[in-house]
């Protein structure tokens, strides 16, 4: 890795960290973790969330290996970035994800089974985005950052920002990755958000790799520093530290909700797995690098912290494990039961108002299919 | 009743749509204070405010992408692309997001959006200001594509497009903006948006066109009448979906058809229309369906654009050829 892109040292204030890889709490001059009335309970909740998120990922990877999914986009290693940010959201906030935000989806209350449809090929990720204020997965890199900015412009027009009402003031989060930071749409979204002071938080999970291309191919300054050129604050956080991610995201969301405009968060993390199940990272990166990041595992440090400080006992960890087993079974059974769409359903939702010519095409295809009925 | 140009009619239609529905927003480059480079949005920001008539940064993908987000939030954005040749930076958002979100979400997300594009040539402009990209949008499932040829249609069609729940690419023949005036009766009942129309009856051959070409076809029919030839002229108005019922009815009577557009002939709208007319009217045809259009070159420098664009003579030449079969 190129030196200028790596945080200089842990403890550097330009790199927000509140829980070290060894499981020690540390102070930061600007950011403090707000765990609510029962901090230990909140942190145990984060641990549980991260374990379940990892199970969604490993179970889905296994389902792909068994031929039940066509492909799966793995998030292994990015659990803290997703849980820490997802748990900082309020109900009225709205998320625009990429195709890898399985942990964020989970925090919004979306049944992870709904995610599998897209990867199994039975739908294209057709969950109701309004039910959980969790948008539909966007596959074209960076396109959703503009959608988030436009949605935030709508929030402004609805008077749902800067009112001081915690149940009304709304922030929007645009998730994207280091690769997307090179896209025109991402840069245009920064410009539009800055120009209109839109309440949007740009949450970049810098997992170091855009398929085979390292971060050095996308940038020659740390990504969070780009925000300054667009005229809004940027911060780099240890993306494997769930407490720091939560603290930094909460601050950025409040900044947006209060009417102070956009902010950029660079969650510095690592893609432990492949880009997707079709990718082979051994062709382009060294295993030493993966070993380095294994020692910075987002879940392990929370477990160490909880154990060492007597905040959770073995029965808690066992309970979480049982829950993960149940979630795994839910995904396995549910995935295989997902119904295939019928060939004729392709015509149904092209338009809100069906056209005569498409209806005619559908009827022709239906009549054609009918000629095969009873053929065997 | 007042006589108005296409520019004034579109302006009045936009104003009416904004009065009727507070969720309607206009956005684009220079649409606010300036009123747009063609003045189509003249005075609207003054009356509806900067929140509803939004001057955007100079980034077309940004305009369309943020419009998608506004639509998800429940607004009805009307985006102005300044010139046809500047739509391509927004092409990805239009084709991959605007056109597909309803399908992707199985109808849970609607995209009630209008993309206004001044198109076509004949204004003596520099490169990228005279193009006719309609086939590229008509080829994209999920979009609807319409184009007006006169002030009265402009007034009604823009309102109908804005009220429609699917994304509509709304092509405006820029050469006509400040050309002919027409009587506008704001109390009239307009025909449905997605309908074509016979604008001049005839019996010897059928001329099919849309947008800027309709005026040329009407002139051609007038000239042909002087020579004793009766040409029927059809204004398609909608390019996706196509409404070819009136075309089939006409061609079954005349047996001959000429399709004309400014866009390149190769894989242009005329190709699809010729194919469908051949399928539907095969036993009525006395001659192959002929196409008249821009050549398969980039749009030319302005000093030769009138030779490049299909004009009255090239249309009549095609009529002669179809009559010769």
mmCIF file of N, CA and C in Angstrom, chain B residues 78-158:
data_model
loop_
_atom_site.group_PDB
_atom_site.id
_atom_site.type_symbol
_atom_site.label_atom_id
_atom_site.label_comp_id
_atom_site.label_asym_id
_atom_site.label_seq_id
_atom_site.Cartn_x
_atom_site.Cartn_y
_atom_site.Cartn_z
ATOM 1 N N UNK B 78 -39.385 18.296 -13.918
ATOM 2 C CA UNK B 78 -39.347 18.544 -15.364
ATOM 3 C C UNK B 78 -37.950 19.082 -15.654
ATOM 4 N N UNK B 79 -37.122 18.252 -16.282
ATOM 5 C CA UNK B 79 -35.725 18.627 -16.506
ATOM 6 C C UNK B 79 -35.576 19.223 -17.902
ATOM 7 N N UNK B 80 -34.879 20.310 -17.985
ATOM 8 C CA UNK B 80 -34.566 20.849 -19.311
ATOM 9 C C UNK B 80 -33.118 20.515 -19.641
ATOM 10 N N UNK B 81 -32.938 19.840 -20.772
ATOM 11 C CA UNK B 81 -31.596 19.666 -21.323
ATOM 12 C C UNK B 81 -31.440 20.805 -22.319
ATOM 13 N N UNK B 82 -30.350 21.554 -22.205
ATOM 14 C CA UNK B 82 -30.281 22.813 -22.950
ATOM 15 C C UNK B 82 -30.333 22.610 -24.477
ATOM 16 N N UNK B 83 -29.582 21.623 -24.946
ATOM 17 C CA UNK B 83 -29.592 21.286 -26.370
ATOM 18 C C UNK B 83 -29.479 19.768 -26.506
ATOM 19 N N UNK B 84 -30.070 19.243 -27.578
ATOM 20 C CA UNK B 84 -30.024 17.807 -27.859
ATOM 21 C C UNK B 84 -28.651 17.169 -27.651
ATOM 22 N N UNK B 85 -27.619 17.822 -28.187
ATOM 23 C CA UNK B 85 -26.287 17.219 -28.145
ATOM 24 C C UNK B 85 -25.660 17.206 -26.762
ATOM 25 N N UNK B 86 -26.345 17.814 -25.788
ATOM 26 C CA UNK B 86 -25.810 17.828 -24.417
ATOM 27 C C UNK B 86 -26.495 16.800 -23.517
ATOM 28 N N UNK B 87 -27.324 15.961 -24.108
ATOM 29 C CA UNK B 87 -28.056 14.998 -23.275
ATOM 30 C C UNK B 87 -27.182 13.796 -22.921
ATOM 31 N N UNK B 88 -26.124 13.588 -23.700
ATOM 32 C CA UNK B 88 -25.356 12.339 -23.515
ATOM 33 C C UNK B 88 -24.678 12.194 -22.154
ATOM 34 N N UNK B 89 -24.188 13.254 -21.532
ATOM 35 C CA UNK B 89 -23.672 13.046 -20.169
ATOM 36 C C UNK B 89 -24.743 12.502 -19.215
ATOM 37 N N UNK B 90 -26.020 12.731 -19.537
ATOM 38 C CA UNK B 90 -27.108 12.228 -18.689
ATOM 39 C C UNK B 90 -27.634 10.882 -19.176
ATOM 40 N N UNK B 91 -27.054 10.381 -20.231
ATOM 41 C CA UNK B 91 -27.604 9.182 -20.886
ATOM 42 C C UNK B 91 -27.658 7.991 -19.924
ATOM 43 N N UNK B 92 -26.613 7.823 -19.135
ATOM 44 C CA UNK B 92 -26.593 6.691 -18.199
ATOM 45 C C UNK B 92 -27.731 6.799 -17.191
ATOM 46 N N UNK B 93 -27.900 7.969 -16.600
ATOM 47 C CA UNK B 93 -28.996 8.118 -15.634
ATOM 48 C C UNK B 93 -30.344 7.872 -16.304
ATOM 49 N N UNK B 94 -30.510 8.356 -17.540
ATOM 50 C CA UNK B 94 -31.800 8.194 -18.218
ATOM 51 C C UNK B 94 -32.060 6.721 -18.541
ATOM 52 N N UNK B 95 -31.062 6.067 -19.109
ATOM 53 C CA UNK B 95 -31.268 4.703 -19.603
ATOM 54 C C UNK B 95 -31.211 3.670 -18.469
ATOM 55 N N UNK B 96 -30.258 3.855 -17.550
ATOM 56 C CA UNK B 96 -30.053 2.822 -16.522
ATOM 57 C C UNK B 96 -30.863 3.057 -15.247
ATOM 58 N N UNK B 97 -31.273 4.285 -15.004
ATOM 59 C CA UNK B 97 -32.021 4.557 -13.768
ATOM 60 C C UNK B 97 -33.450 5.016 -14.063
ATOM 61 N N UNK B 98 -33.603 6.135 -14.730
ATOM 62 C CA UNK B 98 -34.954 6.672 -14.982
ATOM 63 C C UNK B 98 -35.831 5.610 -15.649
ATOM 64 N N UNK B 99 -35.298 4.969 -16.674
ATOM 65 C CA UNK B 99 -36.102 4.033 -17.462
ATOM 66 C C UNK B 99 -36.358 2.724 -16.720
ATOM 67 N N UNK B 100 -35.511 2.371 -15.759
ATOM 68 C CA UNK B 100 -35.586 1.013 -15.204
ATOM 69 C C UNK B 100 -36.093 0.935 -13.770
ATOM 70 N N UNK B 101 -36.208 2.058 -13.085
ATOM 71 C CA UNK B 101 -36.539 1.977 -11.655
ATOM 72 C C UNK B 101 -37.920 1.366 -11.407
ATOM 73 N N UNK B 102 -38.884 1.721 -12.239
ATOM 74 C CA UNK B 102 -40.226 1.161 -12.049
ATOM 75 C C UNK B 102 -40.190 -0.355 -12.225
ATOM 76 N N UNK B 103 -39.487 -0.804 -13.236
ATOM 77 C CA UNK B 103 -39.366 -2.234 -13.513
ATOM 78 C C UNK B 103 -38.579 -2.928 -12.401
ATOM 79 N N UNK B 104 -37.422 -2.329 -12.041
ATOM 80 C CA UNK B 104 -36.550 -2.923 -11.021
ATOM 81 C C UNK B 104 -37.295 -3.132 -9.708
ATOM 82 N N UNK B 105 -38.138 -2.169 -9.360
ATOM 83 C CA UNK B 105 -38.816 -2.225 -8.062
ATOM 84 C C UNK B 105 -40.219 -2.806 -8.176
ATOM 85 N N UNK B 106 -40.526 -3.406 -9.307
ATOM 86 C CA UNK B 106 -41.847 -3.991 -9.549
ATOM 87 C C UNK B 106 -42.960 -2.998 -9.239
ATOM 88 N N UNK B 107 -42.727 -1.773 -9.673
ATOM 89 C CA UNK B 107 -43.765 -0.751 -9.569
ATOM 90 C C UNK B 107 -43.813 -0.006 -8.257
ATOM 91 N N UNK B 108 -42.894 -0.331 -7.352
ATOM 92 C CA UNK B 108 -42.937 0.334 -6.043
ATOM 93 C C UNK B 108 -42.395 1.758 -6.121
ATOM 94 N N UNK B 109 -41.510 2.003 -7.061
ATOM 95 C CA UNK B 109 -40.984 3.357 -7.271
ATOM 96 C C UNK B 109 -41.470 3.855 -8.634
ATOM 97 N N UNK B 110 -42.127 4.998 -8.610
ATOM 98 C CA UNK B 110 -42.576 5.602 -9.867
ATOM 99 C C UNK B 110 -41.618 6.713 -10.277
ATOM 100 N N UNK B 111 -41.517 6.932 -11.578
ATOM 101 C CA UNK B 111 -40.636 7.981 -12.099
ATOM 102 C C UNK B 111 -41.450 8.969 -12.941
ATOM 103 N N UNK B 112 -42.277 9.762 -12.286
ATOM 104 C CA UNK B 112 -43.099 10.707 -13.047
ATOM 105 C C UNK B 112 -42.257 11.925 -13.420
ATOM 106 N N UNK B 113 -41.472 11.776 -14.447
ATOM 107 C CA UNK B 113 -40.486 12.792 -14.779
ATOM 108 C C UNK B 113 -40.610 13.148 -16.256
ATOM 109 N N UNK B 114 -40.368 14.401 -16.573
ATOM 110 C CA UNK B 114 -40.339 14.815 -17.976
ATOM 111 C C UNK B 114 -38.947 15.335 -18.290
ATOM 112 N N UNK B 115 -38.395 14.855 -19.386
ATOM 113 C CA UNK B 115 -37.082 15.321 -19.834
ATOM 114 C C UNK B 115 -37.300 16.117 -21.112
ATOM 115 N N UNK B 116 -37.253 17.421 -20.994
ATOM 116 C CA UNK B 116 -37.490 18.290 -22.156
ATOM 117 C C UNK B 116 -36.182 18.468 -22.924
ATOM 118 N N UNK B 117 -36.232 18.207 -24.225
ATOM 119 C CA UNK B 117 -35.029 18.371 -25.039
ATOM 120 C C UNK B 117 -35.376 19.151 -26.313
ATOM 121 N N UNK B 118 -34.836 20.372 -26.450
ATOM 122 C CA UNK B 118 -34.959 21.051 -27.744
ATOM 123 C C UNK B 118 -34.124 20.273 -28.755
ATOM 124 N N UNK B 119 -34.741 19.925 -29.909
ATOM 125 C CA UNK B 119 -33.997 19.073 -30.843
ATOM 126 C C UNK B 119 -34.185 19.535 -32.280
ATOM 127 N N UNK B 120 -33.356 18.973 -33.134
ATOM 128 C CA UNK B 120 -33.459 19.252 -34.558
ATOM 129 C C UNK B 120 -32.606 20.436 -34.977
ATOM 130 N N UNK B 121 -32.491 20.587 -36.293
ATOM 131 C CA UNK B 121 -31.556 21.585 -36.820
ATOM 132 C C UNK B 121 -32.238 22.782 -37.446
ATOM 133 N N UNK B 122 -31.446 23.454 -38.274
ATOM 134 C CA UNK B 122 -31.989 24.564 -39.030
ATOM 135 C C UNK B 122 -31.877 25.913 -38.363
ATOM 136 N N UNK B 123 -31.077 26.020 -37.312
ATOM 137 C CA UNK B 123 -30.953 27.322 -36.647
ATOM 138 C C UNK B 123 -29.554 27.913 -36.810
ATOM 139 N N UNK B 124 -28.760 27.315 -37.699
ATOM 140 C CA UNK B 124 -27.440 27.893 -37.959
ATOM 141 C C UNK B 124 -26.478 27.784 -36.788
ATOM 142 N N UNK B 125 -26.612 26.721 -36.024
ATOM 143 C CA UNK B 125 -25.826 26.612 -34.792
ATOM 144 C C UNK B 125 -24.492 25.901 -35.012
ATOM 145 N N UNK B 126 -23.653 25.939 -33.986
ATOM 146 C CA UNK B 126 -22.406 25.181 -34.004
ATOM 147 C C UNK B 126 -22.696 23.722 -33.656
ATOM 148 N N UNK B 127 -21.668 22.910 -33.705
ATOM 149 C CA UNK B 127 -21.812 21.467 -33.469
ATOM 150 C C UNK B 127 -22.535 21.171 -32.138
ATOM 151 N N UNK B 128 -23.232 20.044 -32.086
ATOM 152 C CA UNK B 128 -23.949 19.553 -30.895
ATOM 153 C C UNK B 128 -25.250 20.301 -30.593
ATOM 154 N N UNK B 129 -25.672 21.223 -31.447
ATOM 155 C CA UNK B 129 -26.862 22.025 -31.155
ATOM 156 C C UNK B 129 -28.012 21.740 -32.120
ATOM 157 N N UNK B 130 -27.913 20.669 -32.916
ATOM 158 C CA UNK B 130 -28.907 20.485 -33.986
ATOM 159 C C UNK B 130 -29.289 19.026 -34.171
ATOM 160 N N UNK B 131 -29.078 18.204 -33.163
ATOM 161 C CA UNK B 131 -29.208 16.761 -33.362
ATOM 162 C C UNK B 131 -30.626 16.247 -33.112
ATOM 163 N N UNK B 132 -30.838 15.022 -33.558
ATOM 164 C CA UNK B 132 -32.153 14.378 -33.413
ATOM 165 C C UNK B 132 -31.959 12.985 -32.824
ATOM 166 N N UNK B 133 -31.868 12.891 -31.494
ATOM 167 C CA UNK B 133 -31.528 11.612 -30.852
ATOM 168 C C UNK B 133 -32.742 10.752 -30.492
ATOM 169 N N UNK B 134 -33.906 11.010 -31.102
ATOM 170 C CA UNK B 134 -35.135 10.368 -30.613
ATOM 171 C C UNK B 134 -35.098 8.842 -30.641
ATOM 172 N N UNK B 135 -34.443 8.271 -31.658
ATOM 173 C CA UNK B 135 -34.468 6.808 -31.753
ATOM 174 C C UNK B 135 -33.753 6.153 -30.572
ATOM 175 N N UNK B 136 -32.741 6.851 -30.055
ATOM 176 C CA UNK B 136 -31.998 6.263 -28.935
ATOM 177 C C UNK B 136 -32.890 6.124 -27.702
ATOM 178 N N UNK B 137 -33.799 7.061 -27.531
ATOM 179 C CA UNK B 137 -34.700 6.992 -26.377
ATOM 180 C C UNK B 137 -35.886 6.077 -26.669
ATOM 181 N N UNK B 138 -36.363 6.112 -27.911
ATOM 182 C CA UNK B 138 -37.483 5.235 -28.270
ATOM 183 C C UNK B 138 -37.049 3.767 -28.199
ATOM 184 N N UNK B 139 -35.748 3.517 -28.322
ATOM 185 C CA UNK B 139 -35.209 2.155 -28.269
ATOM 186 C C UNK B 139 -35.060 1.659 -26.823
ATOM 187 N N UNK B 140 -35.332 2.533 -25.864
ATOM 188 C CA UNK B 140 -35.117 2.199 -24.459
ATOM 189 C C UNK B 140 -36.434 1.871 -23.769
ATOM 190 N N UNK B 141 -36.671 0.589 -23.448
ATOM 191 C CA UNK B 141 -37.893 0.252 -22.719
ATOM 192 C C UNK B 141 -37.936 0.986 -21.380
ATOM 193 N N UNK B 142 -39.101 1.409 -20.997
ATOM 194 C CA UNK B 142 -39.258 2.133 -19.730
ATOM 195 C C UNK B 142 -39.441 3.617 -19.938
ATOM 196 N N UNK B 143 -38.994 4.116 -21.098
ATOM 197 C CA UNK B 143 -39.206 5.533 -21.416
ATOM 198 C C UNK B 143 -40.397 5.650 -22.357
ATOM 199 N N UNK B 144 -41.040 6.770 -22.298
ATOM 200 C CA UNK B 144 -41.995 7.136 -23.336
ATOM 201 C C UNK B 144 -41.451 8.383 -24.024
ATOM 202 N N UNK B 145 -41.694 8.498 -25.307
ATOM 203 C CA UNK B 145 -41.090 9.578 -26.086
ATOM 204 C C UNK B 145 -42.166 10.249 -26.930
ATOM 205 N N UNK B 146 -42.327 11.533 -26.747
ATOM 206 C CA UNK B 146 -43.305 12.268 -27.556
ATOM 207 C C UNK B 146 -42.651 13.515 -28.133
ATOM 208 N N UNK B 147 -43.267 14.071 -29.160
ATOM 209 C CA UNK B 147 -42.764 15.308 -29.735
ATOM 210 C C UNK B 147 -43.914 16.104 -30.335
ATOM 211 N N UNK B 148 -43.889 17.408 -30.102
ATOM 212 C CA UNK B 148 -44.957 18.270 -30.613
ATOM 213 C C UNK B 148 -44.475 18.937 -31.900
ATOM 214 N N UNK B 149 -45.419 19.293 -32.753
ATOM 215 C CA UNK B 149 -45.047 19.938 -34.009
ATOM 216 C C UNK B 149 -45.601 21.355 -34.124
ATOM 217 N N UNK B 150 -46.440 21.750 -33.160
ATOM 218 C CA UNK B 150 -47.103 23.052 -33.285
ATOM 219 C C UNK B 150 -47.459 23.598 -31.903
ATOM 220 N N UNK B 151 -47.784 24.877 -31.805
ATOM 221 C CA UNK B 151 -48.041 25.493 -30.494
ATOM 222 C C UNK B 151 -49.185 24.842 -29.718
ATOM 223 N N UNK B 152 -50.263 24.497 -30.391
ATOM 224 C CA UNK B 152 -51.421 23.953 -29.658
ATOM 225 C C UNK B 152 -51.052 22.611 -29.026
ATOM 226 N N UNK B 153 -50.417 21.743 -29.805
ATOM 227 C CA UNK B 153 -49.960 20.467 -29.239
ATOM 228 C C UNK B 153 -48.960 20.709 -28.117
ATOM 229 N N UNK B 154 -48.067 21.672 -28.297
ATOM 230 C CA UNK B 154 -47.068 21.962 -27.271
ATOM 231 C C UNK B 154 -47.726 22.281 -25.948
ATOM 232 N N UNK B 155 -48.745 23.124 -25.989
ATOM 233 C CA UNK B 155 -49.442 23.543 -24.768
ATOM 234 C C UNK B 155 -50.055 22.354 -24.031
ATOM 235 N N UNK B 156 -50.741 21.505 -24.785
ATOM 236 C CA UNK B 156 -51.432 20.384 -24.144
ATOM 237 C C UNK B 156 -50.494 19.232 -23.819
ATOM 238 N N UNK B 157 -49.620 18.927 -24.745
ATOM 239 C CA UNK B 157 -48.787 17.732 -24.549
ATOM 240 C C UNK B 157 -47.827 17.887 -23.368
ATOM 241 N N UNK B 158 -47.317 19.089 -23.141
ATOM 242 C CA UNK B 158 -46.388 19.242 -22.005
ATOM 243 C C UNK B 158 -47.140 19.024 -20.691
#
